[in-house]
Coordinates of C-alpha atoms and ligand atoms in Angstrom, one line a residue:
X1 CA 0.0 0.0 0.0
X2 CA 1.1 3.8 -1.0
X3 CA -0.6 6.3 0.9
X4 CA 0.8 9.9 1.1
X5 CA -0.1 12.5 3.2
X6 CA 0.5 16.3 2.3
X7 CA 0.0 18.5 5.2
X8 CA -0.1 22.1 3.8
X9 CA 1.0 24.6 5.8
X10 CA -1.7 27.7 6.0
X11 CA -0.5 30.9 3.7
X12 CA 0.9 28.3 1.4
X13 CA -0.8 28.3 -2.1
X14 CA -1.5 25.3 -3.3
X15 CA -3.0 25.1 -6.4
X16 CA -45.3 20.5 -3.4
X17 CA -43.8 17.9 -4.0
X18 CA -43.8 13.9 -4.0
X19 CA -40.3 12.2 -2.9
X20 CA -39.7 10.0 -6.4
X21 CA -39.4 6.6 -4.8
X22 CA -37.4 5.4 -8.2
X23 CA -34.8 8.1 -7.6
X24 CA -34.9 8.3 -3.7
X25 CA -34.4 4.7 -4.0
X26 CA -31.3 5.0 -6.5
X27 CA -28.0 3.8 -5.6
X28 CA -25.0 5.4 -7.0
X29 CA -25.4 7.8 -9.8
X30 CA -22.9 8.4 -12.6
X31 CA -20.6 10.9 -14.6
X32 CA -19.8 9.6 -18.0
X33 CA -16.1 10.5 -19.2
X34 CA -17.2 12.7 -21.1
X35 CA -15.0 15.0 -22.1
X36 CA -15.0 18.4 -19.9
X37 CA -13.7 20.6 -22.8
X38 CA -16.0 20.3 -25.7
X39 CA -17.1 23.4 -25.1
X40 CA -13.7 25.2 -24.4
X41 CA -10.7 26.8 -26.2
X42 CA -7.3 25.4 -25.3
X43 CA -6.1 29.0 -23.1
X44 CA -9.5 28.3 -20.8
X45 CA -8.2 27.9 -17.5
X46 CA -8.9 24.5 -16.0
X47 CA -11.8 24.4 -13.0
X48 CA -9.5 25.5 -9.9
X49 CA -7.9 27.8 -12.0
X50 CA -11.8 29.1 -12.6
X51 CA -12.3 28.8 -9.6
X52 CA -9.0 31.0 -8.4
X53 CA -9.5 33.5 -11.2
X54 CA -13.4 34.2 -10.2
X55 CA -12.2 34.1 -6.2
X56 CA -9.0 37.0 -6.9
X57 CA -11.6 38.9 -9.0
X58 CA -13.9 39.0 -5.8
X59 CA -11.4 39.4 -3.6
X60 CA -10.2 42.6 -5.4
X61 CA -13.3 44.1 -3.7
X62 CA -13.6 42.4 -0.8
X63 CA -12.2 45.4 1.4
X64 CA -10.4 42.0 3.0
X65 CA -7.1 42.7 4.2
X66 CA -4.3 40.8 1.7
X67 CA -2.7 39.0 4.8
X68 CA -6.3 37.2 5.1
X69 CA -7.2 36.7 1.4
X70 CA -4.1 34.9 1.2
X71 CA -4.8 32.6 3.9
X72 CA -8.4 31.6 3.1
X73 CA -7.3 31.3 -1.0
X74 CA -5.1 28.4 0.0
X75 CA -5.9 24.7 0.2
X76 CA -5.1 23.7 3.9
X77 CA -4.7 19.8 3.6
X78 CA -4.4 17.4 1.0
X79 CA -4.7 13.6 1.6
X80 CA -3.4 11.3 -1.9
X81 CA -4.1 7.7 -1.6
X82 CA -3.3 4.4 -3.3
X83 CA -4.8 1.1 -1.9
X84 CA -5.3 -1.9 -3.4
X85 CA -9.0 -4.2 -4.2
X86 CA -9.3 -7.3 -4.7
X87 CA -11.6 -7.6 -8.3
X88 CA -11.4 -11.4 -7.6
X89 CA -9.5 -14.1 -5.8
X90 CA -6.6 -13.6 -9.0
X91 CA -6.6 -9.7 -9.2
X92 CA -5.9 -6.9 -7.5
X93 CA -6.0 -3.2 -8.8
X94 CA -4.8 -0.1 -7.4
X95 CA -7.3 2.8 -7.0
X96 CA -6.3 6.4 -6.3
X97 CA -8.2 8.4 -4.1
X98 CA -8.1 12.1 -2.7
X99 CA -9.3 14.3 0.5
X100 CA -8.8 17.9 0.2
X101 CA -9.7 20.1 3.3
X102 CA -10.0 23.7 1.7
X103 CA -10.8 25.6 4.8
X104 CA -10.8 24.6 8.8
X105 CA -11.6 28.2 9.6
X106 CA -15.1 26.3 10.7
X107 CA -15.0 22.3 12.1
X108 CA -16.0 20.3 10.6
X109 CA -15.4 20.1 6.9
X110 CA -17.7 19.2 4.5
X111 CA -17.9 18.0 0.9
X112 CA -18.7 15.4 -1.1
X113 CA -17.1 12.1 -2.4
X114 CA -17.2 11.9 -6.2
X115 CA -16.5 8.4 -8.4
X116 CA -15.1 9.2 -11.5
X117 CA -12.4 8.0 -13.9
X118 CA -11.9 12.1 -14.3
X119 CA -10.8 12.6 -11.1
X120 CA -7.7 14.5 -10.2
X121 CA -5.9 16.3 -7.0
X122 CA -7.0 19.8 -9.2
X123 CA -10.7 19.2 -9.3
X124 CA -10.7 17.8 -5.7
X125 CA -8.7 21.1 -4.6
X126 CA -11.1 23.5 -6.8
X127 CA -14.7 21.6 -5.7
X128 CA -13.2 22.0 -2.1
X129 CA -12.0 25.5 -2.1
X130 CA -16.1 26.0 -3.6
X131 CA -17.1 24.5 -0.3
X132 CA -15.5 27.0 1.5
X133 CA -17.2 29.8 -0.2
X134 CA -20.8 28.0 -0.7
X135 CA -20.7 26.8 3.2
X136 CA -20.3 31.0 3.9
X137 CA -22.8 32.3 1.5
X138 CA -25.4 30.2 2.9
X139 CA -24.4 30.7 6.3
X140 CA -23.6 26.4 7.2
X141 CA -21.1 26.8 9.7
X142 CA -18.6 24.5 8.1
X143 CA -15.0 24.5 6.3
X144 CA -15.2 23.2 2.8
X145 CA -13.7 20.0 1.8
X146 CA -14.1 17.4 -1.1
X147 CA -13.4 14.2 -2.4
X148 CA -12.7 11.8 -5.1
X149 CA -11.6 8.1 -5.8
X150 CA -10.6 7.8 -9.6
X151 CA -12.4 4.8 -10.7
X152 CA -15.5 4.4 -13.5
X153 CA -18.1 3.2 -11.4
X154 CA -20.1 1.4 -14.2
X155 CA -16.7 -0.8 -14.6
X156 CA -17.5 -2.6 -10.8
X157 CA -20.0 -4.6 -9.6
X158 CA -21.6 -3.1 -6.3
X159 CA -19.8 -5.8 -4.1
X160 CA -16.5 -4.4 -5.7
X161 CA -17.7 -1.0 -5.1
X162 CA -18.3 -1.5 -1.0
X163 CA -15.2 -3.0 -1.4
X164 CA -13.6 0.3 -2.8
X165 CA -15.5 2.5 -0.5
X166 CA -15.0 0.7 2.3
X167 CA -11.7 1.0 1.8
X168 CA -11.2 4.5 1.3
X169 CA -13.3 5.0 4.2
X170 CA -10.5 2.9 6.4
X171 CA -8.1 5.2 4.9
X172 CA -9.7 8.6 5.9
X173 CA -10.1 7.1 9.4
X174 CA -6.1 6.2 9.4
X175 CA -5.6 9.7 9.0
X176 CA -7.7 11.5 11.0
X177 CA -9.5 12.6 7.9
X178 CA -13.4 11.9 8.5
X179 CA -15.3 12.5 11.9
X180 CA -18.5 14.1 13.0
X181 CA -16.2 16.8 14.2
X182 CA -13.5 17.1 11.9
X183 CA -14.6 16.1 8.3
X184 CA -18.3 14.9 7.0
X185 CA -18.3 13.6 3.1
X186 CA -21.7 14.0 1.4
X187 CA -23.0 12.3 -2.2
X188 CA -21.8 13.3 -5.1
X189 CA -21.4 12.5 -8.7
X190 CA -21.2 8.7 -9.3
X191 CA -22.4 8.0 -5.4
X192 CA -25.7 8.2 -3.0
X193 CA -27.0 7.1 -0.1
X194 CA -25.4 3.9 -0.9
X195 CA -22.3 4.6 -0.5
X196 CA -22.7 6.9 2.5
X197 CA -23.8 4.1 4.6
X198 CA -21.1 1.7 4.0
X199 CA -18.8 4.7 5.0
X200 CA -20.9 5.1 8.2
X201 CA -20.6 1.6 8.8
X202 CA -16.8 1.5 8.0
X203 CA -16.4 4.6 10.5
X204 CA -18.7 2.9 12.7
X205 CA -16.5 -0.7 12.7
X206 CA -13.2 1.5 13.6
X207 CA -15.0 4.5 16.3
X208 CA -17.2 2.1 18.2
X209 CA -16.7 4.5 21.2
X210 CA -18.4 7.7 18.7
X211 CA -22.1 7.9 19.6
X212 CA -22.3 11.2 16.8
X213 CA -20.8 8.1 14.9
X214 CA -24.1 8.7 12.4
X215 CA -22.6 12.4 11.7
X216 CA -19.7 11.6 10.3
X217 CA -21.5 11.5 6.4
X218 CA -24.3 13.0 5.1
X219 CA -26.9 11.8 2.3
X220 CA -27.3 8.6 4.1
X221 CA -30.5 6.6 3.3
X222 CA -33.2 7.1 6.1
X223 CA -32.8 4.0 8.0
X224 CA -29.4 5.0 8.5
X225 CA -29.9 8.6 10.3
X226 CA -30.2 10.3 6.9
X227 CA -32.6 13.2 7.0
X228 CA -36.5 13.4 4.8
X229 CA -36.0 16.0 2.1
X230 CA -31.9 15.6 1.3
X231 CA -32.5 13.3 -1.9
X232 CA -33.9 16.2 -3.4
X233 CA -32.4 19.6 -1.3
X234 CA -30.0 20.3 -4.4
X235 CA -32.3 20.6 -7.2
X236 CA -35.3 22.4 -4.5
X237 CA -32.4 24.8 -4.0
X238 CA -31.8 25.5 -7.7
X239 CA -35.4 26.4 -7.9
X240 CA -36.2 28.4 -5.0
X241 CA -32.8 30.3 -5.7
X242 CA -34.0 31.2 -9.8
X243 CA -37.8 31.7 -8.2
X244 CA -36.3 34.6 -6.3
X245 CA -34.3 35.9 -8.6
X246 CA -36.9 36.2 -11.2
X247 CA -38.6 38.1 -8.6
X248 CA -35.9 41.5 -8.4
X249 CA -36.8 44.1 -10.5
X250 CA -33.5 44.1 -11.9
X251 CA -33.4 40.9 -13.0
X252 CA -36.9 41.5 -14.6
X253 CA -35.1 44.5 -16.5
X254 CA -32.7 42.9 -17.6
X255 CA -34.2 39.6 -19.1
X256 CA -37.4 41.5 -20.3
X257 CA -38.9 38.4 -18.1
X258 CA -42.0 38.9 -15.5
X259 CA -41.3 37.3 -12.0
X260 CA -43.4 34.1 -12.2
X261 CA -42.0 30.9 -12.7
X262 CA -45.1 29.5 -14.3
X263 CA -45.0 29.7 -18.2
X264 CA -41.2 29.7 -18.4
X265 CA -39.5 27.4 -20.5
X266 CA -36.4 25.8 -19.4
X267 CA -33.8 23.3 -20.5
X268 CA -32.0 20.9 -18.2
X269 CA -28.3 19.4 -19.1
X270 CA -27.5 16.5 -17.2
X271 CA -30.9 14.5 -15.7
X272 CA -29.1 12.9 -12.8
X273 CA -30.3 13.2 -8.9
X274 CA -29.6 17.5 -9.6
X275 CA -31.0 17.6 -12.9
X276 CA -34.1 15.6 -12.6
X277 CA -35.1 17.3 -9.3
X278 CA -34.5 20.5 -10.6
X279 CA -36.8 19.9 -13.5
X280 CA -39.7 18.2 -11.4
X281 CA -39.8 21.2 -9.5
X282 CA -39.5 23.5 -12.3
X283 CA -43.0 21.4 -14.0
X284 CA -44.8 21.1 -10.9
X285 CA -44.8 24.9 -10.6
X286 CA -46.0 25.6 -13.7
X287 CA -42.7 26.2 -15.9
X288 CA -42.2 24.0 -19.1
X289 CA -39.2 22.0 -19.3
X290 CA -38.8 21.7 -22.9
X291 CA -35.0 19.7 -23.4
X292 CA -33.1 17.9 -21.1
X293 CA -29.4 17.0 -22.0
X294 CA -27.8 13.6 -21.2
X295 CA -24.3 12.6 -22.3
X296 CA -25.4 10.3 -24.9
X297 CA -28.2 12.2 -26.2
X298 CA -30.3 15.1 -25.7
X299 CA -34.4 15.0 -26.0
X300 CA -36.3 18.2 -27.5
X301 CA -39.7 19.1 -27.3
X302 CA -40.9 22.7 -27.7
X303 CA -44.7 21.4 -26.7
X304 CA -42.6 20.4 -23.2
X305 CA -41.6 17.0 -22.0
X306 CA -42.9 15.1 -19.2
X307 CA -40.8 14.5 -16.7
X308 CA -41.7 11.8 -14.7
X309 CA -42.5 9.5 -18.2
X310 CA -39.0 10.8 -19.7
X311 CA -37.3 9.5 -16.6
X312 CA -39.4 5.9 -16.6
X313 CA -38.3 5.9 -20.0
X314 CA -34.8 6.4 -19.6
X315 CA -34.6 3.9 -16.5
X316 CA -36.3 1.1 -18.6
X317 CA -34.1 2.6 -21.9
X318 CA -30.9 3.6 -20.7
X319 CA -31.1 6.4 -23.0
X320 CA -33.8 8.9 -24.2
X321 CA -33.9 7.6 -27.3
X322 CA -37.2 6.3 -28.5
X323 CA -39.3 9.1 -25.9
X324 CA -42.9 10.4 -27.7
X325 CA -42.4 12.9 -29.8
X326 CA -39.5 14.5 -29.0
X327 CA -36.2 15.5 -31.0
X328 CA -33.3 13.5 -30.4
X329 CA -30.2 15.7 -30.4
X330 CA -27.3 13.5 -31.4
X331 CA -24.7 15.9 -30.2
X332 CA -25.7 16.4 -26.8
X333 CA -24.1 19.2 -25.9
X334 CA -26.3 21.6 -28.2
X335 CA -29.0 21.4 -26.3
X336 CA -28.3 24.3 -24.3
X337 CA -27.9 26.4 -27.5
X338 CA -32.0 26.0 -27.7
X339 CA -34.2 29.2 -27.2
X340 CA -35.2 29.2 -23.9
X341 CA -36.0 31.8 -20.6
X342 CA -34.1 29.5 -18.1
X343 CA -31.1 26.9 -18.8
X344 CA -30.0 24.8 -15.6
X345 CA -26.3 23.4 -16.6
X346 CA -26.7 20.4 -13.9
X347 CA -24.5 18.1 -14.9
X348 CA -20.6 18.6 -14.6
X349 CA -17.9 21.8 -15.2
X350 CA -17.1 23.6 -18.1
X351 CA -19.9 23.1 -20.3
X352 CA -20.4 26.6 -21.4
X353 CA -16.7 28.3 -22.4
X354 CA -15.6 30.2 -25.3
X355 CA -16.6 27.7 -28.5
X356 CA -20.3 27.7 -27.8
X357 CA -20.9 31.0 -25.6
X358 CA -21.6 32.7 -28.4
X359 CA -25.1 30.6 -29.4
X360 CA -26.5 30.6 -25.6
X361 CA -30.1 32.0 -26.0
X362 CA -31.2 31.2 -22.8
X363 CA -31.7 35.1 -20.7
X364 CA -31.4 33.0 -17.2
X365 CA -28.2 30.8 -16.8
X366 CA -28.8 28.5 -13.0
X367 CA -25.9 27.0 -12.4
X368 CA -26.9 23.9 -10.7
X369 CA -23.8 22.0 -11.4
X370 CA -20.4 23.1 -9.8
X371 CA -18.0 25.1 -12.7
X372 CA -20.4 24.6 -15.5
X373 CA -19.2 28.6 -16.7
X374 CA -15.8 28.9 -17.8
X375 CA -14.7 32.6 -16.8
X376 CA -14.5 34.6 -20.3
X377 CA -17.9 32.6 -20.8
X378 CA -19.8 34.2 -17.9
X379 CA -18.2 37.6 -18.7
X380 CA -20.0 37.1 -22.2
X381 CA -22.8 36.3 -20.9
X382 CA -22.5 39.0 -18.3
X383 CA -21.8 41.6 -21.2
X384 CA -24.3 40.5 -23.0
X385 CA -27.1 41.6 -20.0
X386 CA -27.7 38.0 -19.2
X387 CA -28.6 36.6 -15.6
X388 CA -26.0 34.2 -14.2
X389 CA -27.1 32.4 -11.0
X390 CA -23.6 30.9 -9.7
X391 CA -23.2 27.7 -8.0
X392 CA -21.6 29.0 -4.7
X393 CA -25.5 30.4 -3.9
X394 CA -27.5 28.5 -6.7
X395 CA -27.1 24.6 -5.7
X396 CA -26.1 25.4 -2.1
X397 CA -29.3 23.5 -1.0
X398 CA -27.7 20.2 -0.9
X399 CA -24.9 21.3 1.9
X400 CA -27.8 23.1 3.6
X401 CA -29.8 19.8 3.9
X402 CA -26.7 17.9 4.7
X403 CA -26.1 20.3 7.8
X404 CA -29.2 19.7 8.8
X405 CA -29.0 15.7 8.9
X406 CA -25.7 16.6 10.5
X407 CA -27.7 18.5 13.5
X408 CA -30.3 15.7 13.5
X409 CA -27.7 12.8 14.2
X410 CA -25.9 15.3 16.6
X411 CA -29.5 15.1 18.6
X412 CA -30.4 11.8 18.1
X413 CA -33.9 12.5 17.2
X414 CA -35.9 13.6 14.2
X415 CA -37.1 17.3 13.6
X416 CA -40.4 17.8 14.7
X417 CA -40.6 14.8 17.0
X418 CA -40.7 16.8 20.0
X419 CA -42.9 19.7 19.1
X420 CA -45.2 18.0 17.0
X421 CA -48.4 17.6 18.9
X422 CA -47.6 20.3 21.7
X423 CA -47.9 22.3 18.5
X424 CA -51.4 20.3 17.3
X425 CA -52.7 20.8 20.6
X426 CA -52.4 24.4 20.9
X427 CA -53.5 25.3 17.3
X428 CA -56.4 23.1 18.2
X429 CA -57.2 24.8 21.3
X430 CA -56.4 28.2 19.6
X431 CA -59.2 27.4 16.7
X432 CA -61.7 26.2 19.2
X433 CA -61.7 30.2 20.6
X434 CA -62.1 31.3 16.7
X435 CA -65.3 29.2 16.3
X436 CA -66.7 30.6 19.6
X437 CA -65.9 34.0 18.7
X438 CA -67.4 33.4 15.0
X439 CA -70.1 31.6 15.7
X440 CA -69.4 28.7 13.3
X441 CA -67.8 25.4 13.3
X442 CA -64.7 24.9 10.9
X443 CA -65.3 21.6 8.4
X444 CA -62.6 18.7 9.4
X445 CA -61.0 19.6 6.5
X446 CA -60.3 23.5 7.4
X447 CA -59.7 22.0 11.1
X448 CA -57.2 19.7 9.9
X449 CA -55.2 22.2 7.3
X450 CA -54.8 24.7 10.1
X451 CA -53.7 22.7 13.3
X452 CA -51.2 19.9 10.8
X453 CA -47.8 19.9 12.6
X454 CA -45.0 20.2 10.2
X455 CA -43.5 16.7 9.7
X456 CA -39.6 16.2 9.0
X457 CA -39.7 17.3 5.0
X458 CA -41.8 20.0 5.7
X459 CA -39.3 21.4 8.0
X460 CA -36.4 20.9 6.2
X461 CA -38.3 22.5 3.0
X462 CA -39.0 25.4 5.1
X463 CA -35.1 25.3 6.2
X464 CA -33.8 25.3 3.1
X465 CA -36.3 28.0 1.9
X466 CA -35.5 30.6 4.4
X467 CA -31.6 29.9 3.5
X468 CA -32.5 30.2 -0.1
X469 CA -34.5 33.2 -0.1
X470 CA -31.8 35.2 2.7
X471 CA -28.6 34.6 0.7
X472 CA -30.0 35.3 -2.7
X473 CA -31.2 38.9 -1.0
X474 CA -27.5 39.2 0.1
X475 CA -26.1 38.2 -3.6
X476 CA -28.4 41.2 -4.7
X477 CA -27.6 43.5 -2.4
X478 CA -23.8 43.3 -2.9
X479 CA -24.3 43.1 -6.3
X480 CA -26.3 46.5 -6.1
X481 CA -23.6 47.9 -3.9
X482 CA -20.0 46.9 -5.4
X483 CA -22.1 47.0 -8.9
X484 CA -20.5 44.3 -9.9
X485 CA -22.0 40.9 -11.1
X486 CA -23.9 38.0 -9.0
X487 CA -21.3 35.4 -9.0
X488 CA -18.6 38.2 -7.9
X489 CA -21.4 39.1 -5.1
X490 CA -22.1 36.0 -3.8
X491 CA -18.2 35.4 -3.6
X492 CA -17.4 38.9 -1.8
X493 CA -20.2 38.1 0.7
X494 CA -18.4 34.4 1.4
X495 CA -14.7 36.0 1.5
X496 CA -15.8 38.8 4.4
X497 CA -18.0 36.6 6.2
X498 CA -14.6 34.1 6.6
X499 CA -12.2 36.7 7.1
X500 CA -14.6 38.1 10.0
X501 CA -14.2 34.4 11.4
X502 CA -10.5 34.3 11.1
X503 CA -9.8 37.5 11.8
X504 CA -12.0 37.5 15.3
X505 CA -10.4 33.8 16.3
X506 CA -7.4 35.4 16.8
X507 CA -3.6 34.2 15.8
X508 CA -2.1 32.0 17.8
X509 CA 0.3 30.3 15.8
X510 CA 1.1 33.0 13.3
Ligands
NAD601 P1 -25.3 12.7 -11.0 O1 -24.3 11.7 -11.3 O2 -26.6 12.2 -10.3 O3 -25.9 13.3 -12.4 C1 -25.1 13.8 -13.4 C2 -25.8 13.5 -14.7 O4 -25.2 14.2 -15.7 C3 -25.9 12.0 -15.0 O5 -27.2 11.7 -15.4 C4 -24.9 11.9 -16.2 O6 -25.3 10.9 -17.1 C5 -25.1 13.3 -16.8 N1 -24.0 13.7 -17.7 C6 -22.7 13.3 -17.5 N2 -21.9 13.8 -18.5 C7 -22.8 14.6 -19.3 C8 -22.6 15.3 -20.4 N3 -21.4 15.5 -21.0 N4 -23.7 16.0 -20.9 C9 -24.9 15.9 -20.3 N5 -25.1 15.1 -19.2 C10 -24.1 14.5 -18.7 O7 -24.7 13.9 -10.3 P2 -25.4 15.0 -9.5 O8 -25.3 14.7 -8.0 O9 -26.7 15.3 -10.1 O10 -24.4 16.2 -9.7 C11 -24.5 17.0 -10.9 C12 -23.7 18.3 -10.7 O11 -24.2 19.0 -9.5 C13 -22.2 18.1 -10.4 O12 -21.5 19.2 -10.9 C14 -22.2 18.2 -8.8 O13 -20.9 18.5 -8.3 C15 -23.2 19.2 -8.6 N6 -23.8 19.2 -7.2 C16 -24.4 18.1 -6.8 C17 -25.0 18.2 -5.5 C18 -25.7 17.0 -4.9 O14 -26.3 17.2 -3.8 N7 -25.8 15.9 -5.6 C19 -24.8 19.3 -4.7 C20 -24.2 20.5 -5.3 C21 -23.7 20.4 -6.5

C-alpha cells in the first residue's frame, strides 16, 4: 500500500412535491467521461484555476485585508491515496483516491465524495475550495472539503464498489480525515446514499466509542440517520434560488422576463439526482421543461416533456432515445444552445466556455452543477445583459440539507418529533376560541389544514427556503452595492464573512 499524506501549511498556495421513490431509491449515480472541454478553447483555464481567477476577481473588492485573502485562497490539507481491491481471488488493482480540506476556519469540513475516472488532486482542490465559499454564503457553519476516488463506477460490480468504498473510508479514518467533528463527506457524482452508509458503517467498525458516529457522512439513506428532504435539497435549492431571482426588478429589466416561474420554459443538461429534481420542480410549478441534455443524447420538445414518463423511460431505456415525440439531439451538448427563458447546466464543469458562448439564447443561466461557466464565458454572458445564477449560492441546497442531517444525528432524534403535537394541541385549542368567537364550526378539513404539525420534510423545505430566499437577497444586495456581477457578489459576501471568522479567532500560531 502507498498512501501519502501532504500537510499544507496555512498561507501556502496550493494550487409541493412527491419524494420519487425510483430516484430516492437509486443507488450510485454516474458521470460519463465525457469529455470536460468540448465546449472550451485550449487558453480556458482548467476548474480550480476558474475557480482562483473568479475568487481573486472578488477578492479585489472584498475590502479583505491581503494577509487574510491569502490565507483563506489556499488549500489547507491534502490527503493522496493508493490502496489496493481485490476484483477477484486472482486480481488486485490499485485505486487512487483524494481528500482535500479547503478551509478549517469552521470544524468540521464538509464535501462530497465523487467516483469518476476524471478525477484528479486539481478538481478535488477547486470543488473543495467552492465548499469554502458555498458553506459561507449560505451561512452552514462549516470548512469546505471534497473528495474523489478515480475509478469508473459502471466498470464494478456493487460488491467491488463497497469494497472500494470501504476502503477509502479505512483510509480517511487512518488519517484522521473523517469525523463528526472534523470532516463529514456527502454524495456526489457517481455516489448516494449507498455509498454513504457503508462509510458510516466502515467509521462505525473503527470508532465504536463515537455515539455522533451517524454524523460523520451526510446523504445517508433514512434508515441510516439520513434526513427526509436531502434526496432532493440540491435541485429544491436551484429552484427556490431562480424563483427569487426572477422576482428583483432588476433581473426582470434585464431579461425583459415577468417574475413568475409558471409559463417559463427551461432546459436541463444533465438529468441525474440534480437535474431531474430540478426539472420536477420546475414542471410542478407551472414552468415548461422543454430539453433535457444527457451525455449520450439530448431530448427536444418545444410542446414540453414530461418528466416523470421521460425518466421511466430512460430507467427502462438507458437512453432517451425512443421518448414520444420528442427530437433527439445526437450531439448532446447543443441542447443548451436552444431558445429558452431559463437553462439549468446540472451536470458537470465547463460546459459553457468560449466555442459555444456565443449561441446561448437562454436570458437566465442557474448553475446547478459546480464550474459549469468557464470565466471569459460568464463575462459574455454578463456583457451580453444576461442573468448568471452561480453555484456558490444556486445549488447550495444540498450542503444546507446535509447540515441539517448533521444536526439531527448530533441530537439523536428527528425534527419535529418533539414539538409536533404540543404544537397540534395548541393550534387546536387556539381554533376552538375562533369558532366561539365566530359563531361557526370549521369543516374537518379546514380543522385539519390549520392545526397539521409540520413533519420532518416539511421542516427541512421550510429550512432550506429561508436559506435560499436570505442569501440570494444578500447576492443582490452586494451586487447592487459593489455593482458588480452576482457570482462576484455572492463570492465577496463568502470571502468577508470568513475573514470576519478568522480575523475575530485570533492568531495563535502565526
Ligand atoms: P449525477 O451523477 O446524479 O448526475 C449527473 C448527470 O449528468 C448524469 O445523469 C450523467 O449521465 C449526466 N452527464 C454526464 N456527462 C454529461 C454530459 N457530457 N452531458 C450531459 N449530461 C451528462 O450527479 P449530481 O449529483 O446530479 O451532480 C451534478 C452536478 O451538480 C455536479 O457538478 C455536482 O458536483 C453538482 N452538485 C451536486 C450536489 C448534490 O447534492 N448531488 C450538490 C451540489 C452540486
Amino acid at each position: 500500500m502507498v498512501a501519502a499524506l501532504i500537510r499544507r501549511t496555512p498561507g501556502t498556495l496550493a494550487s409541493a412535491v412527491r419524494l420519487h421513490r425510483a430516484a430516492a431509491a437509486a443507488p450510485a449515480r454516474f458521470l460519463s467521461t465525457h469529455v470536460t472541454n468540448a465546449a472550451c478553447e485550449d487558453n480556458e483555464p482548467g476548474f480550480l484555476g476558474s475557480v482562483e481567477h473568479f475568487y481573486d476577481r472578488a477578492a479585489d473588492i472584498s475590502g479583505v485585508s491581503s494577509k487574510s485573502l491569502t490565507g483563506i485562497k489556499a488549500v489547507d490539507s491534502v490527503l493522496s491515496v493508493k490502496f489496493p481491491v481485490e476484483i477477484d481471488p486472482e486480481t488486485h488493482v490499485i485505486i487512487e483516491g483524494y481528500r482535500a480540506q479547503h478551509s478549517r476556519h469552521r470544524l468540521p469540513t464538509k464535501g462530497g465524495i465523487r467516483f469518476s475516472d476524471e478525477v484528479d488532486l486539481q478538481e478535488v482542490e477547486a470543488l473543495a475550495s467552492l465548499m469554502t465559499y458555498k458553506c459561507a454564503v449560505v451561512d452552514v457553519p462549516f470548512g469546505g472539503a471534497k473528495g474523489g476516488v478515480k475509478i469508473n463506477p459502471k466498470k464494478f460490480t456493487p460488491a467491488q464498489l463497497e469494497r472500494i468504498t470501504r476502503r477509502f473510508t479505512l483510509e480517511l479514518c487512518q488519517k484522521n480525515f473523517i469525523g463528526p467533528g472534523i470532516d463529514v463527506p456527502a454524495p456526489d457524482v457517481g455516489t448516494g446514499p449507498r455509498e454513504m452508509s457503508w462509510i458510516m458503517d466502515t467509521y462505525r467498525q473503527f470508532n465504536p466509542q463515537d455515539v455522533n458516529a451517524a454524523g460523520c457522512v451526510t446523504g445517508k439513506p433514512i434508515s441510516q440517520g439520513g434526513v427526509r428532504g436531502r434526496n432532493e435539497a440540491t435541485g429544491l435549492g436551484v429552484y427556490y434560488g431562480v424563483r427569487e431571482f426572477l422576482q428583483f426588478p432588476e433581473v426582470q429589466k434585464m431579461t425583459g422576463l415577468d417574475g413568475e416561474i409558471a409559463g417559463k420554459t427551461v432546459i436541463v443538461q444533465g438529468f441525474g439526482n440534480v437535474g431531474y429534481w430540478a426539472a420536477k420542480f420546475f414542471e410542478n410549478n407551472g414552468a415548461k421543461i422543454i430539453g433535457i441534455g444527457e451525455h449520450d443524447v439530448s431530448a427536444y420538445d418545444p410542446n414540453g416533456l414530461d418528466i416523470e414518463a421521460i425518466f421511466k423511460h430512460r430507467a427502462e431505456k438507458g437512453t432517451f432515445r425512443g421518448f414520444g415525440n420528442a427530437e433527439m439531439l445526437e450531439d448532446p451538448i447543443k441542447i443548451m444552445e436552444r431558445e429558452c427563458d431559463i437553462l439549468i447546466p446540472a451536470a458537470l464543469e465547463r460546459q459553457i466556455g468560449l466555442k459555444n458562448v456565443k449561441n446561448i439564447k437562454a436570458k437566465i443561466i442557474g448553475e446547478a452543477a459546480n464550474g459549469p461557466i468557464t470565466p471569459a464565458a460568464h463575462d459574455y454572458l454578463v456583457a451580453q445583459g444576461k442573468v448568471v445564477i452561480p453555484d456558490l449560492l444556486l445549488n447550495a441546497g444540498g450542503v444546507t440539507v446535509s447540515y441539517f442531517e448533521w444536526l439531527k444525528n448530533l441530537s439523536h432524534v428527528r425534527f419535529g418529533r418533539m414539538s409536533r403535537k404540543w404544537e397540534e394541541a395548541g393550534k387546536s385549542k387556539l381554533l376552538t376560541l375562533v369558532e366561539q368567537n365566530a359563531g361557526r364550526q370549521l369543516t374537518p378539513q379546514e380543522r385539519r389544514a390549520v392545526i397539521h404539525g409540520a413533519e420532518e420534510h416539511e421542516l427541512v423545505y421550510s429550512g432550506l427556503e429561508d436559506t435560499m430566499i436570505g442569501a440570494c437577497e444578500e447576492t443582490r444586495a452586494t451586487a447592487a452595492l459593489k455593482k458588480t456581477d452576482f457570482r462576484t457578489a455572492a463570492l465577496v459576501n463568502a470571502i468577508q464573512k470568513i475573514a470576519t471568522v478568522t480575523e475575530q479567532s485570533g492568531k495563535m500560531f502565526i
